[in-house]
Amino acid sequence: MLQAEELAVRFDGTPALEGATLDVGAGEVVTVLGPSGSGKTTLLRVIAGLQLPDAGRVLLDGSDLAGVPPHRRGIGLVFQDHALFPHRDVLGNVAFGLRMRGDPPDAVARRVGELLELVGLAGLEQRSVGTLSGGEQQRVALARALAPEPRVLLLDEPLGSLDRRLRDRLLDDLAHLFDELGLTAVYVTHDQTEAFTLGDRVAVMRDGRVVQVATPDELWARPLDADVARFLGIANVRADELVRPEAVRVLRTHGRGMGVIERAVRTGPVVRIRVRLDDGGMLEAVAATIDHPSPGDRVDVDIDPEGIVRLR
Ligand SMILES: Nc1ncnc2c1ncn2[C@@H]1O[C@H](COP(=O)(O)OP(=O)(O)OP(=O)(O)O)[C@@H](O)[C@H]1O
Ligand SMILES: [Mg+2]
């Protein structure tokens, strides 16, 4: 459906994209995860037609988009700084694209009503966007992008500026919406939870390239290399192998033990435990138990072999 092939972009000689390739199927949501500066926004801007690539091409349903201006690409955009029109009301914002292409006023009003319903803002047509909360503004931006029924929706950290709780709620809503509408979307984030929750597949970017594309399960099970594993926040990564922390069992010892608990922190349903092994190594474990050993306790460690992954 959407293909970005070998895209290259340089700014003053410095590469922002270097052969970035991404394939998105119809109805698929691909989340793009990567460190700051890895080229995520640039990739979206090239797909949207806001940035000309130095090399490579973008295809939509097989046809090359070179020379097609942004507003004729059938691509909807939702960016972090949602760039709503501050002096228009909600209706004026959501209706923008529809009016631009000349839809009749009653059709516009009907469509805007539908969209506000969809994003949970029914009846707010007349509100000035300046009086809306950050989360509400983000929903307006989403409604505006969806209004002209784009073939593809591109989102760049749309929840980035919101607080944690609102983010979690909007994340649920978005997941539901993407599902319901069968949207084809590329969703950029640097938040792993967001990427894993929303993505049918996750594309990991590094230094201007897409280095791995996989389902969340595959990515967690088989990260490409030590860098990707670390970036995903998987602990116990060494040069050529990793030990997934959920495969490490930490048991209070009845004998001498293999090491000592250095830290045990509850982060919600799980406890993150760090063990300093007597041979000098460190091992992170996660435990889903209420009763867990505490710092200073001597422990034994048992590793499920399935949790040991060889890296290339
Ligand atoms: N208009 C520009 N002029 C010069 N350099 C740019 C421009 N836009 C992006 N860059 C550079 O290109 C690289 C990639 O930037 P990009 O914005 O795509 O990264 P990103 O992955 O979106 O990062 P972040 O997570 O911080 O948003 C960065 O080094 C950035 O400084
Ligand atoms: Mg960015």
CSV table of C-alpha atoms and ligand atoms in Angstrom, one decimal:
chain,number,residue,atom,x,y,z
A,1,MET,CA,0.0,0.0,0.0
A,2,LEU,CA,2.6,2.6,1.2
A,3,GLN,CA,6.2,2.0,0.3
A,4,ALA,CA,9.2,4.2,1.1
A,5,GLU,CA,12.2,3.0,-0.8
A,6,GLU,CA,15.8,3.8,0.0
A,7,LEU,CA,15.1,7.4,1.0
A,8,ALA,CA,18.0,9.7,1.5
A,9,VAL,CA,17.9,13.2,2.9
A,10,ARG,CA,20.9,15.4,3.7
A,11,PHE,CA,20.9,18.7,5.6
A,12,ASP,CA,24.0,20.7,4.9
A,13,GLY,CA,25.8,17.5,4.0
A,14,THR,CA,24.8,15.7,7.2
A,15,PRO,CA,22.5,12.7,6.5
A,16,ALA,CA,19.1,12.6,8.2
A,17,LEU,CA,18.0,9.7,6.2
A,18,GLU,CA,20.3,7.2,4.6
A,19,GLY,CA,18.5,4.5,2.7
A,20,ALA,CA,15.4,4.3,4.8
A,21,THR,CA,13.0,1.7,3.6
A,22,LEU,CA,9.5,1.0,5.0
A,23,ASP,CA,6.5,-1.0,3.7
A,24,VAL,CA,3.1,-0.6,5.1
A,25,GLY,CA,0.2,-2.9,4.2
A,26,ALA,CA,-3.4,-1.8,3.7
A,27,GLY,CA,-5.1,-1.5,7.1
A,28,GLU,CA,-1.8,-1.9,8.9
A,29,VAL,CA,-0.5,0.4,11.6
A,30,VAL,CA,3.3,0.6,11.7
A,31,THR,CA,4.9,2.4,14.6
A,32,VAL,CA,8.3,3.9,14.2
A,33,LEU,CA,10.5,3.8,17.2
A,34,GLY,CA,13.9,5.3,17.5
A,35,PRO,CA,16.2,7.6,19.4
A,36,SER,CA,16.1,11.4,19.0
A,37,GLY,CA,17.7,12.5,15.8
A,38,SER,CA,17.4,9.0,14.1
A,39,GLY,CA,15.3,10.5,11.3
A,40,LYS,CA,11.7,9.6,12.3
A,41,THR,CA,10.2,13.1,11.6
A,42,THR,CA,12.2,13.4,8.4
A,43,LEU,CA,10.8,10.1,7.2
A,44,LEU,CA,7.2,11.2,7.8
A,45,ARG,CA,7.9,14.6,6.1
A,46,VAL,CA,9.2,12.9,3.0
A,47,ILE,CA,6.2,10.6,2.8
A,48,ALA,CA,3.9,13.5,3.3
A,49,GLY,CA,5.6,15.5,0.6
A,50,LEU,CA,6.8,18.2,2.9
A,51,GLN,CA,10.4,17.3,2.4
A,52,LEU,CA,12.0,16.5,-1.0
A,53,PRO,CA,14.3,13.4,-0.8
A,54,ASP,CA,17.8,13.5,-2.3
A,55,ALA,CA,17.3,9.9,-3.4
A,56,GLY,CA,14.7,7.2,-3.2
A,57,ARG,CA,10.9,7.3,-3.8
A,58,VAL,CA,7.6,7.0,-2.1
A,59,LEU,CA,4.8,4.8,-3.7
A,60,LEU,CA,1.2,4.8,-2.7
A,61,ASP,CA,-0.8,1.9,-4.2
A,62,GLY,CA,2.0,1.4,-6.6
A,63,SER,CA,2.2,4.9,-8.0
A,64,ASP,CA,5.2,7.1,-7.5
A,65,LEU,CA,4.3,10.3,-5.5
A,66,ALA,CA,7.2,12.3,-6.8
A,67,GLY,CA,5.8,15.7,-8.0
A,68,VAL,CA,2.5,15.2,-6.2
A,69,PRO,CA,2.0,18.0,-3.7
A,70,PRO,CA,1.2,17.3,-0.1
A,71,HIS,CA,-2.5,18.1,-0.3
A,72,ARG,CA,-3.1,15.8,-3.3
A,73,ARG,CA,-1.4,12.8,-1.8
A,74,GLY,CA,-4.4,11.6,0.2
A,75,ILE,CA,-2.3,11.5,3.3
A,76,GLY,CA,-3.5,12.9,6.7
A,77,LEU,CA,-1.1,14.4,9.2
A,78,VAL,CA,-1.2,14.7,13.0
A,79,PHE,CA,1.9,16.2,14.5
A,80,GLN,CA,3.0,16.8,18.1
A,81,ASP,CA,2.6,20.6,17.9
A,82,HIS,CA,-0.9,20.0,16.5
A,83,ALA,CA,-0.8,23.4,14.7
A,84,LEU,CA,-4.6,24.0,15.0
A,85,PHE,CA,-5.8,27.3,13.8
A,86,PRO,CA,-6.0,29.1,17.1
A,87,HIS,CA,-8.6,31.7,16.1
A,88,ARG,CA,-11.1,29.3,14.6
A,89,ASP,CA,-13.5,27.2,16.5
A,90,VAL,CA,-13.5,23.4,16.5
A,91,LEU,CA,-15.8,23.3,13.5
A,92,GLY,CA,-13.6,25.6,11.5
A,93,ASN,CA,-10.5,23.5,12.3
A,94,VAL,CA,-12.1,20.1,11.6
A,95,ALA,CA,-13.8,21.4,8.4
A,96,PHE,CA,-10.7,23.0,7.0
A,97,GLY,CA,-9.7,20.2,4.5
A,98,LEU,CA,-13.3,19.6,3.5
A,99,ARG,CA,-14.0,23.3,2.7
A,100,MET,CA,-10.7,23.5,0.9
A,101,ARG,CA,-11.8,20.9,-1.5
A,102,GLY,CA,-15.2,22.5,-1.9
A,103,ASP,CA,-17.6,20.1,-0.1
A,104,PRO,CA,-21.1,21.7,0.3
A,105,PRO,CA,-21.7,23.2,3.7
A,106,ASP,CA,-24.4,20.7,4.9
A,107,ALA,CA,-22.1,17.8,4.0
A,108,VAL,CA,-19.3,19.5,5.9
A,109,ALA,CA,-21.4,20.0,9.0
A,110,ARG,CA,-22.6,16.4,8.9
A,111,ARG,CA,-19.1,15.0,8.5
A,112,VAL,CA,-17.7,17.2,11.2
A,113,GLY,CA,-20.4,16.0,13.6
A,114,GLU,CA,-19.6,12.4,12.8
A,115,LEU,CA,-15.9,13.0,13.4
A,116,LEU,CA,-16.4,14.8,16.7
A,117,GLU,CA,-18.5,11.9,17.8
A,118,LEU,CA,-15.8,9.5,16.8
A,119,VAL,CA,-13.1,11.2,18.8
A,120,GLY,CA,-15.3,11.8,21.8
A,121,LEU,CA,-15.9,15.5,21.4
A,122,ALA,CA,-19.5,15.5,20.2
A,123,GLY,CA,-21.2,18.9,20.4
A,124,LEU,CA,-18.1,21.0,20.8
A,125,GLU,CA,-18.3,22.5,17.3
A,126,GLN,CA,-18.5,26.1,18.5
A,127,ARG,CA,-15.8,26.0,21.1
A,128,SER,CA,-12.7,28.1,20.4
A,129,VAL,CA,-9.7,25.7,20.3
A,130,GLY,CA,-7.8,28.0,22.6
A,131,THR,CA,-10.2,27.0,25.5
A,132,LEU,CA,-9.6,23.2,25.0
A,133,SER,CA,-7.3,21.1,27.1
A,134,GLY,CA,-4.2,19.6,25.5
A,135,GLY,CA,-5.9,16.2,25.1
A,136,GLU,CA,-9.0,17.8,23.5
A,137,GLN,CA,-6.8,19.7,21.1
A,138,GLN,CA,-5.1,16.5,20.1
A,139,ARG,CA,-8.5,14.9,19.4
A,140,VAL,CA,-9.4,17.9,17.2
A,141,ALA,CA,-6.2,17.5,15.3
A,142,LEU,CA,-7.0,13.9,14.8
A,143,ALA,CA,-10.5,14.6,13.6
A,144,ARG,CA,-9.2,17.3,11.2
A,145,ALA,CA,-6.7,14.8,9.7
A,146,LEU,CA,-9.4,12.1,9.4
A,147,ALA,CA,-12.0,14.4,7.9
A,148,PRO,CA,-11.1,14.1,4.2
A,149,GLU,CA,-10.8,10.3,4.6
A,150,PRO,CA,-7.1,10.0,3.9
A,151,ARG,CA,-5.7,6.8,2.4
A,152,VAL,CA,-2.9,6.9,4.9
A,153,LEU,CA,-2.6,8.7,8.3
A,154,LEU,CA,0.8,9.9,9.5
A,155,LEU,CA,1.2,10.7,13.2
A,156,ASP,CA,4.4,12.2,14.7
A,157,GLU,CA,4.4,11.8,18.5
A,158,PRO,CA,0.8,13.0,18.8
A,159,LEU,CA,0.7,12.3,22.5
A,160,GLY,CA,4.1,13.6,23.2
A,161,SER,CA,3.1,16.7,25.0
A,162,LEU,CA,0.4,15.1,27.2
A,163,ASP,CA,0.8,13.8,30.8
A,164,ARG,CA,1.0,10.1,31.5
A,165,ARG,CA,-2.6,9.4,32.5
A,166,LEU,CA,-4.1,11.3,29.6
A,167,ARG,CA,-1.6,9.6,27.3
A,168,ASP,CA,-2.7,6.2,28.5
A,169,ARG,CA,-6.3,7.0,27.9
A,170,LEU,CA,-5.8,8.5,24.5
A,171,LEU,CA,-3.6,5.5,23.6
A,172,ASP,CA,-6.5,3.2,24.4
A,173,ASP,CA,-8.9,5.4,22.3
A,174,LEU,CA,-6.5,5.5,19.4
A,175,ALA,CA,-5.9,1.7,19.4
A,176,HIS,CA,-9.7,1.3,19.3
A,177,LEU,CA,-10.1,3.9,16.6
A,178,PHE,CA,-7.4,2.5,14.3
A,179,ASP,CA,-9.0,-0.9,14.6
A,180,GLU,CA,-12.5,0.3,14.0
A,181,LEU,CA,-11.6,2.4,10.9
A,182,GLY,CA,-9.2,-0.2,9.6
A,183,LEU,CA,-6.7,2.7,9.1
A,184,THR,CA,-3.4,2.5,7.4
A,185,ALA,CA,-1.1,4.5,9.5
A,186,VAL,CA,2.5,5.3,10.3
A,187,TYR,CA,2.9,6.4,13.9
A,188,VAL,CA,6.1,7.9,15.2
A,189,THR,CA,7.0,7.8,18.9
A,190,HIS,CA,10.0,7.3,21.1
A,191,ASP,CA,7.9,5.6,23.7
A,192,GLN,CA,8.2,1.9,23.6
A,193,THR,CA,4.8,1.3,25.3
A,194,GLU,CA,3.1,3.4,22.7
A,195,ALA,CA,4.9,1.7,19.9
A,196,PHE,CA,4.1,-1.8,21.1
A,197,THR,CA,0.5,-1.0,22.0
A,198,LEU,CA,-0.5,0.5,18.7
A,199,GLY,CA,1.8,-1.1,16.1
A,200,ASP,CA,0.8,-4.2,14.2
A,201,ARG,CA,4.5,-4.0,13.4
A,202,VAL,CA,7.2,-1.8,14.9
A,203,ALA,CA,10.0,-0.3,12.8
A,204,VAL,CA,13.1,0.6,14.6
A,205,MET,CA,15.2,3.5,13.2
A,206,ARG,CA,18.8,4.2,13.8
A,207,ASP,CA,21.0,6.7,12.1
A,208,GLY,CA,18.7,7.5,9.3
A,209,ARG,CA,17.8,3.8,8.5
A,210,VAL,CA,15.1,1.4,9.4
A,211,VAL,CA,17.1,-1.4,11.0
A,212,GLN,CA,14.4,-3.8,12.0
A,213,VAL,CA,10.7,-4.2,11.4
A,214,ALA,CA,8.8,-6.8,13.4
A,215,THR,CA,5.7,-7.5,15.4
A,216,PRO,CA,6.1,-6.4,19.1
A,217,ASP,CA,6.4,-10.1,20.1
A,218,GLU,CA,9.1,-10.8,17.5
A,219,LEU,CA,11.0,-7.7,18.4
A,220,TRP,CA,11.0,-8.5,22.0
A,221,ALA,CA,12.0,-12.1,21.4
A,222,ARG,CA,14.6,-11.4,18.7
A,223,PRO,CA,16.0,-7.9,18.7
A,224,LEU,CA,18.4,-7.4,15.8
A,225,ASP,CA,21.5,-6.6,17.9
A,226,ALA,CA,22.6,-5.4,21.3
A,227,ASP,CA,21.9,-1.7,20.4
A,228,VAL,CA,18.3,-2.4,19.5
A,229,ALA,CA,17.9,-4.6,22.6
A,230,ARG,CA,19.2,-1.8,24.8
A,231,PHE,CA,17.0,0.7,23.1
A,232,LEU,CA,14.0,-1.4,23.8
A,233,GLY,CA,15.0,-1.3,27.5
A,234,ILE,CA,15.8,-5.0,27.7
A,235,ALA,CA,18.2,-5.6,30.5
A,236,ASN,CA,21.2,-8.0,30.7
A,237,VAL,CA,22.4,-7.2,27.2
A,238,ARG,CA,26.0,-8.3,26.5
A,239,ALA,CA,27.8,-8.1,23.2
A,240,ASP,CA,26.6,-11.4,21.8
A,241,GLU,CA,23.7,-12.4,24.0
A,242,LEU,CA,21.0,-11.2,26.2
A,243,VAL,CA,19.1,-12.7,29.1
A,244,ARG,CA,15.5,-11.5,29.3
A,245,PRO,CA,14.9,-10.3,32.8
A,246,GLU,CA,11.5,-12.1,33.0
A,247,ALA,CA,13.5,-15.4,32.5
A,248,VAL,CA,15.6,-14.8,35.6
A,249,ARG,CA,14.2,-16.2,38.9
A,250,VAL,CA,15.6,-14.9,42.1
A,251,LEU,CA,15.2,-17.2,45.2
A,252,ARG,CA,16.2,-16.6,48.8
A,253,THR,CA,19.0,-19.0,49.4
A,254,HIS,CA,19.2,-21.7,52.0
A,255,GLY,CA,22.9,-22.2,51.4
A,256,ARG,CA,25.6,-19.8,50.5
A,257,GLY,CA,23.8,-18.4,47.5
A,258,MET,CA,25.2,-17.0,44.2
A,259,GLY,CA,24.9,-13.3,44.9
A,260,VAL,CA,23.3,-10.5,46.8
A,261,ILE,CA,20.3,-8.2,46.0
A,262,GLU,CA,21.5,-4.8,45.2
A,263,ARG,CA,18.2,-3.2,44.4
A,264,ALA,CA,14.5,-4.1,44.4
A,265,VAL,CA,12.0,-1.5,43.1
A,266,ARG,CA,8.3,-2.0,42.5
A,267,THR,CA,7.2,-0.3,39.3
A,268,GLY,CA,3.6,-1.3,39.4
A,269,PRO,CA,2.6,-5.0,38.9
A,270,VAL,CA,6.2,-6.1,38.8
A,271,VAL,CA,9.3,-5.7,40.9
A,272,ARG,CA,12.6,-5.0,39.2
A,273,ILE,CA,15.4,-6.7,41.0
A,274,ARG,CA,19.2,-6.2,40.5
A,275,VAL,CA,21.5,-9.0,41.7
A,276,ARG,CA,25.2,-8.6,42.1
A,277,LEU,CA,26.6,-12.0,41.4
A,278,ASP,CA,29.6,-13.2,43.4
A,279,ASP,CA,31.6,-13.7,40.1
A,280,GLY,CA,31.3,-9.9,39.6
A,281,GLY,CA,28.4,-9.9,37.0
A,282,MET,CA,25.1,-8.1,37.4
A,283,LEU,CA,21.8,-9.5,36.5
A,284,GLU,CA,18.4,-7.8,36.3
A,285,ALA,CA,15.3,-9.7,37.0
A,286,VAL,CA,11.6,-8.9,37.1
A,287,ALA,CA,9.3,-10.7,39.5
A,288,ALA,CA,5.5,-10.5,39.6
A,289,THR,CA,5.3,-11.6,43.2
A,290,ILE,CA,4.3,-9.6,46.3
A,291,ASP,CA,6.9,-11.3,48.5
A,292,HIS,CA,10.4,-10.7,47.0
A,293,PRO,CA,13.9,-10.5,48.4
A,294,SER,CA,15.2,-7.2,49.6
A,295,PRO,CA,18.5,-5.4,49.2
A,296,GLY,CA,21.3,-7.2,51.1
A,297,ASP,CA,19.6,-10.6,50.9
A,298,ARG,CA,21.7,-13.5,49.7
A,299,VAL,CA,20.0,-15.3,46.8
A,300,ASP,CA,20.2,-18.0,44.3
A,301,VAL,CA,19.5,-17.3,40.6
A,302,ASP,CA,17.8,-19.6,38.1
A,303,ILE,CA,17.7,-18.8,34.4
A,304,ASP,CA,15.1,-20.3,32.1
A,305,PRO,CA,17.2,-21.2,28.9
A,306,GLU,CA,14.4,-19.9,26.7
A,307,GLY,CA,15.1,-16.4,28.0
A,308,ILE,CA,18.7,-16.5,26.7
A,309,VAL,CA,18.9,-14.9,23.2
A,310,ARG,CA,22.0,-15.0,21.0
A,311,LEU,CA,22.6,-11.7,19.3
A,312,ARG,CA,24.5,-11.3,16.1
B,1,LIG,N1,15.4,21.4,8.6
B,1,LIG,C1,16.5,20.8,9.1
B,1,LIG,N2,17.7,21.4,8.9
B,1,LIG,C2,18.9,20.8,9.4
B,1,LIG,N3,18.9,19.7,10.0
B,1,LIG,C3,17.7,19.0,10.2
B,1,LIG,C4,16.5,19.5,9.8
B,1,LIG,N4,15.5,18.7,10.1
B,1,LIG,C5,16.1,17.7,10.7
B,1,LIG,N5,17.5,17.8,10.8
B,1,LIG,C6,18.4,16.9,11.4
B,1,LIG,O1,18.2,15.6,10.9
B,1,LIG,C7,18.3,14.6,11.8
B,1,LIG,C8,17.1,13.8,11.9
B,1,LIG,O2,16.1,14.7,12.5
B,1,LIG,P1,14.6,14.2,12.8
B,1,LIG,O3,13.8,15.4,13.1
B,1,LIG,O4,14.1,13.4,11.6
B,1,LIG,O5,14.8,13.2,14.0
B,1,LIG,P2,13.7,12.5,14.9
B,1,LIG,O6,14.0,11.0,14.9
B,1,LIG,O7,12.3,12.9,14.5
B,1,LIG,O8,14.1,13.0,16.4
B,1,LIG,P3,13.1,13.4,17.6
B,1,LIG,O9,12.8,12.1,18.3
B,1,LIG,O10,14.0,14.3,18.5
B,1,LIG,O11,11.9,14.1,17.1
B,1,LIG,C9,18.7,15.3,13.1
B,1,LIG,O12,20.1,15.3,13.3
B,1,LIG,C10,18.3,16.8,12.9
B,1,LIG,O13,19.1,17.7,13.6
B,2,MG,MG,10.8,14.0,15.5
